[in-house]
Amino acid sequence: MVTKSAHYTHFLSVDVAADQVVTMSAYYTHFLSVDVAADRVVTMSAYYTHFLSVDAAADRVVTMSAHYTHFLSVDAAADQVVTMSAHYTHFVSVDAAADQVVTMSAYYTLCVCGCGSRSSCDNVGLLYTLCVCGCGSRSICDNVGPLYTLCLDAGSRINWIFPSEPRAPVTWLE
């Protein structure tokens, strides 16, 4: 899953076996501890802590923090996730057959895969190129972007994070 707001973009790698979600962005990395019994996800970073309440009956996830609140509505029939907040709205289309998630917004279009049958995926966006894998056949995945390089091991846990090779400055769209 890829989430984007006016202030940041990050990626969520889900490790079902470890019951852990890892989020990574250019500015921070933090871990989400999933408590299935409490039906709650707690995120912790240097800058904030917030809670995600999962309502399975309503098929909705509500995130709350000091700075924002938004809703993720999941439409299983349409195989689509719609996020809505005061600052943005984007759509995440999930193609199970292609083992691919495509997100579209004003700033980027990218593809995230690797948790199923596909061995690799090229994710090309305006600001970065990212490949996320490790849940399927590949044991190592190199994730190279203009701001960072992220490597995950076979369990989708962070193996190492280090700055990528110097690249041309990123120009944001107005």
Short mmCIF file of C-alpha atoms in Angstrom, two decimals:
data_model
loop_
_atom_site.label_atom_id
_atom_site.label_comp_id
_atom_site.label_asym_id
_atom_site.label_seq_id
_atom_site.Cartn_x
_atom_site.Cartn_y
_atom_site.Cartn_z
CA MET A 1 0.00 0.00 0.00
CA VAL A 2 1.16 3.52 -0.71
CA THR A 3 -0.20 6.47 1.24
CA LYS A 4 0.30 10.08 0.25
CA SER A 5 -0.62 13.38 1.83
CA ALA A 6 0.35 16.98 1.27
CA HIS A 7 3.39 16.52 3.48
CA TYR A 8 4.73 13.04 2.87
CA THR A 9 4.56 9.83 0.92
CA HIS A 10 5.43 6.47 2.37
CA PHE A 11 5.19 2.79 1.64
CA LEU A 12 3.82 0.02 3.80
CA SER A 13 5.29 -3.45 3.58
CA VAL A 14 3.14 -6.07 5.31
CA ASP A 15 4.75 -9.12 6.91
CA VAL A 16 1.83 -11.39 7.80
CA ALA A 17 3.99 -13.99 9.49
CA ALA A 18 5.61 -11.44 11.78
CA ASP A 19 2.34 -9.55 12.19
CA GLN A 20 4.20 -6.37 11.41
CA VAL A 21 3.93 -3.47 9.03
CA VAL A 22 6.96 -1.37 8.12
CA THR A 23 6.51 2.15 6.79
CA MET A 24 9.32 4.04 5.15
CA SER A 25 9.65 7.55 3.72
CA ALA A 26 12.45 9.95 2.92
CA TYR A 27 12.09 11.57 6.33
CA TYR A 28 11.39 8.77 8.75
CA THR A 29 11.02 5.07 9.28
CA HIS A 30 8.74 3.54 11.88
CA PHE A 31 7.04 0.30 12.73
CA LEU A 32 3.38 -0.53 13.16
CA SER A 33 2.55 -3.16 15.73
CA VAL A 34 -0.63 -5.03 14.88
CA ASP A 35 -2.78 -6.28 17.75
CA VAL A 36 -5.35 -8.56 16.13
CA ALA A 37 -7.17 -9.23 19.40
CA ALA A 38 -7.63 -5.53 20.07
CA ASP A 39 -8.23 -4.86 16.37
CA ARG A 40 -5.83 -1.95 16.57
CA VAL A 41 -2.65 -0.78 14.94
CA VAL A 42 -0.26 1.49 16.81
CA THR A 43 2.28 3.52 14.91
CA MET A 44 5.29 5.06 16.61
CA SER A 45 7.84 7.47 15.21
CA ALA A 46 10.03 10.26 16.47
CA TYR A 47 7.42 12.85 15.59
CA TYR A 48 4.06 11.32 16.37
CA THR A 49 2.05 8.38 17.57
CA HIS A 50 -1.41 7.60 16.32
CA PHE A 51 -3.91 4.79 16.31
CA LEU A 52 -5.70 3.05 13.50
CA SER A 53 -9.05 1.62 14.46
CA VAL A 54 -10.21 -1.18 12.16
CA ASP A 55 -13.95 -1.71 11.79
CA ALA A 56 -14.33 -5.00 9.93
CA ALA A 57 -18.12 -4.73 9.79
CA ALA A 58 -17.95 -1.31 8.17
CA ASP A 59 -14.89 -2.37 6.17
CA ARG A 60 -13.18 0.86 7.12
CA VAL A 61 -9.96 2.04 8.70
CA VAL A 62 -9.86 5.32 10.61
CA THR A 63 -6.54 6.95 11.39
CA MET A 64 -6.27 9.66 14.02
CA SER A 65 -3.34 11.80 15.00
CA ALA A 66 -2.71 15.30 16.27
CA HIS A 67 -2.29 16.58 12.73
CA TYR A 68 -4.81 14.75 10.61
CA THR A 69 -7.68 12.31 10.39
CA HIS A 70 -8.68 10.47 7.30
CA PHE A 71 -10.76 7.51 6.25
CA LEU A 72 -9.96 4.54 4.07
CA SER A 73 -13.03 3.00 2.50
CA VAL A 74 -12.51 -0.49 1.08
CA ASP A 75 -14.81 -1.65 -1.70
CA ALA A 76 -14.15 -5.37 -2.09
CA ALA A 77 -16.55 -5.72 -5.01
CA ALA A 78 -14.76 -3.01 -6.96
CA ASP A 79 -11.40 -4.16 -5.59
CA GLN A 80 -10.56 -0.59 -4.79
CA VAL A 81 -9.45 1.49 -1.84
CA VAL A 82 -10.39 5.16 -1.64
CA THR A 83 -8.69 7.47 0.83
CA MET A 84 -10.20 10.82 1.66
CA SER A 85 -8.95 13.65 3.83
CA ALA A 86 -9.10 17.41 3.90
CA HIS A 87 -5.98 17.64 1.76
CA TYR A 88 -6.18 14.82 -0.77
CA THR A 89 -8.14 12.03 -2.34
CA HIS A 90 -6.60 9.22 -4.30
CA PHE A 91 -7.48 5.77 -5.48
CA VAL A 92 -5.66 2.48 -5.10
CA SER A 93 -6.65 -0.14 -7.63
CA VAL A 94 -5.74 -3.71 -6.70
CA ASP A 95 -5.28 -6.25 -9.49
CA ALA A 96 -5.00 -9.64 -7.77
CA ALA A 97 -4.40 -11.50 -11.02
CA ALA A 98 -1.43 -9.31 -11.86
CA ASP A 99 -0.33 -9.20 -8.21
CA GLN A 100 -0.14 -5.46 -8.53
CA VAL A 101 -1.31 -2.32 -6.82
CA VAL A 102 -1.47 0.87 -8.83
CA THR A 103 -1.89 4.23 -7.14
CA MET A 104 -2.75 7.40 -9.01
CA SER A 105 -2.56 10.97 -7.81
CA ALA A 106 -1.58 14.35 -9.12
CA TYR A 107 2.05 13.75 -8.24
CA TYR A 108 2.79 10.17 -9.10
CA THR A 109 1.75 6.88 -10.59
CA LEU A 110 3.46 3.74 -9.43
CA CYS A 111 3.05 0.02 -9.15
CA VAL A 112 3.78 -2.09 -6.08
CA CYS A 113 4.03 -5.86 -6.25
CA GLY A 114 6.07 -8.81 -5.10
CA CYS A 115 3.89 -10.49 -2.49
CA GLY A 116 2.54 -13.15 -4.81
CA SER A 117 3.49 -15.00 -7.94
CA ARG A 118 5.42 -12.25 -9.68
CA SER A 119 9.15 -12.30 -9.13
CA SER A 120 9.79 -8.63 -9.78
CA CYS A 121 8.06 -5.37 -10.48
CA ASP A 122 9.29 -2.09 -11.89
CA ASN A 123 7.68 0.83 -10.13
CA VAL A 124 8.25 4.05 -12.02
CA GLY A 125 6.96 7.31 -10.63
CA LEU A 126 7.55 10.99 -11.11
CA LEU A 127 9.67 11.31 -7.98
CA TYR A 128 11.15 7.86 -7.62
CA THR A 129 11.52 4.32 -8.85
CA LEU A 130 10.64 1.71 -6.27
CA CYS A 131 10.48 -2.06 -6.18
CA VAL A 132 8.90 -3.78 -3.20
CA CYS A 133 9.23 -7.52 -2.79
CA GLY A 134 10.37 -10.17 -0.37
CA CYS A 135 7.05 -11.85 0.37
CA GLY A 136 7.23 -14.21 -2.59
CA SER A 137 9.91 -15.86 -4.64
CA ARG A 138 12.62 -13.21 -4.36
CA SER A 139 14.76 -13.26 -1.24
CA ILE A 140 16.27 -9.81 -1.67
CA CYS A 141 14.84 -6.71 -3.27
CA ASP A 142 16.65 -3.50 -4.07
CA ASN A 143 14.43 -0.44 -3.80
CA VAL A 144 16.13 2.49 -5.47
CA GLY A 145 14.67 5.99 -5.52
CA PRO A 146 15.99 9.52 -5.92
CA LEU A 147 15.83 10.02 -2.15
CA TYR A 148 16.69 6.63 -0.74
CA THR A 149 17.48 2.98 -1.22
CA LEU A 150 15.55 0.41 0.77
CA CYS A 151 16.33 -3.28 1.00
CA LEU A 152 14.02 -5.87 2.52
CA ASP A 153 14.77 -9.46 3.42
CA ALA A 154 12.59 -12.46 2.65
CA GLY A 155 10.37 -11.72 5.63
CA SER A 156 9.70 -8.18 4.43
CA ARG A 157 11.54 -6.79 7.42
CA ILE A 158 13.98 -3.97 6.90
CA ASN A 159 17.39 -5.39 6.19
CA TRP A 160 19.20 -2.12 5.73
CA ILE A 161 18.45 1.46 4.78
CA PHE A 162 21.02 3.82 3.39
CA PRO A 163 21.06 6.89 1.15
CA SER A 164 21.04 6.10 -2.52
CA GLU A 165 23.70 7.30 -4.90
CA PRO A 166 23.61 11.06 -5.51
CA ARG A 167 21.08 12.01 -8.13
CA ALA A 168 19.70 15.13 -9.71
CA PRO A 169 17.55 17.25 -7.40
CA VAL A 170 13.88 16.37 -7.35
CA THR A 171 11.57 18.98 -8.85
CA TRP A 172 8.05 19.00 -7.45
CA LEU A 173 5.10 19.84 -9.63
CA GLU A 174 3.25 23.01 -8.82
#
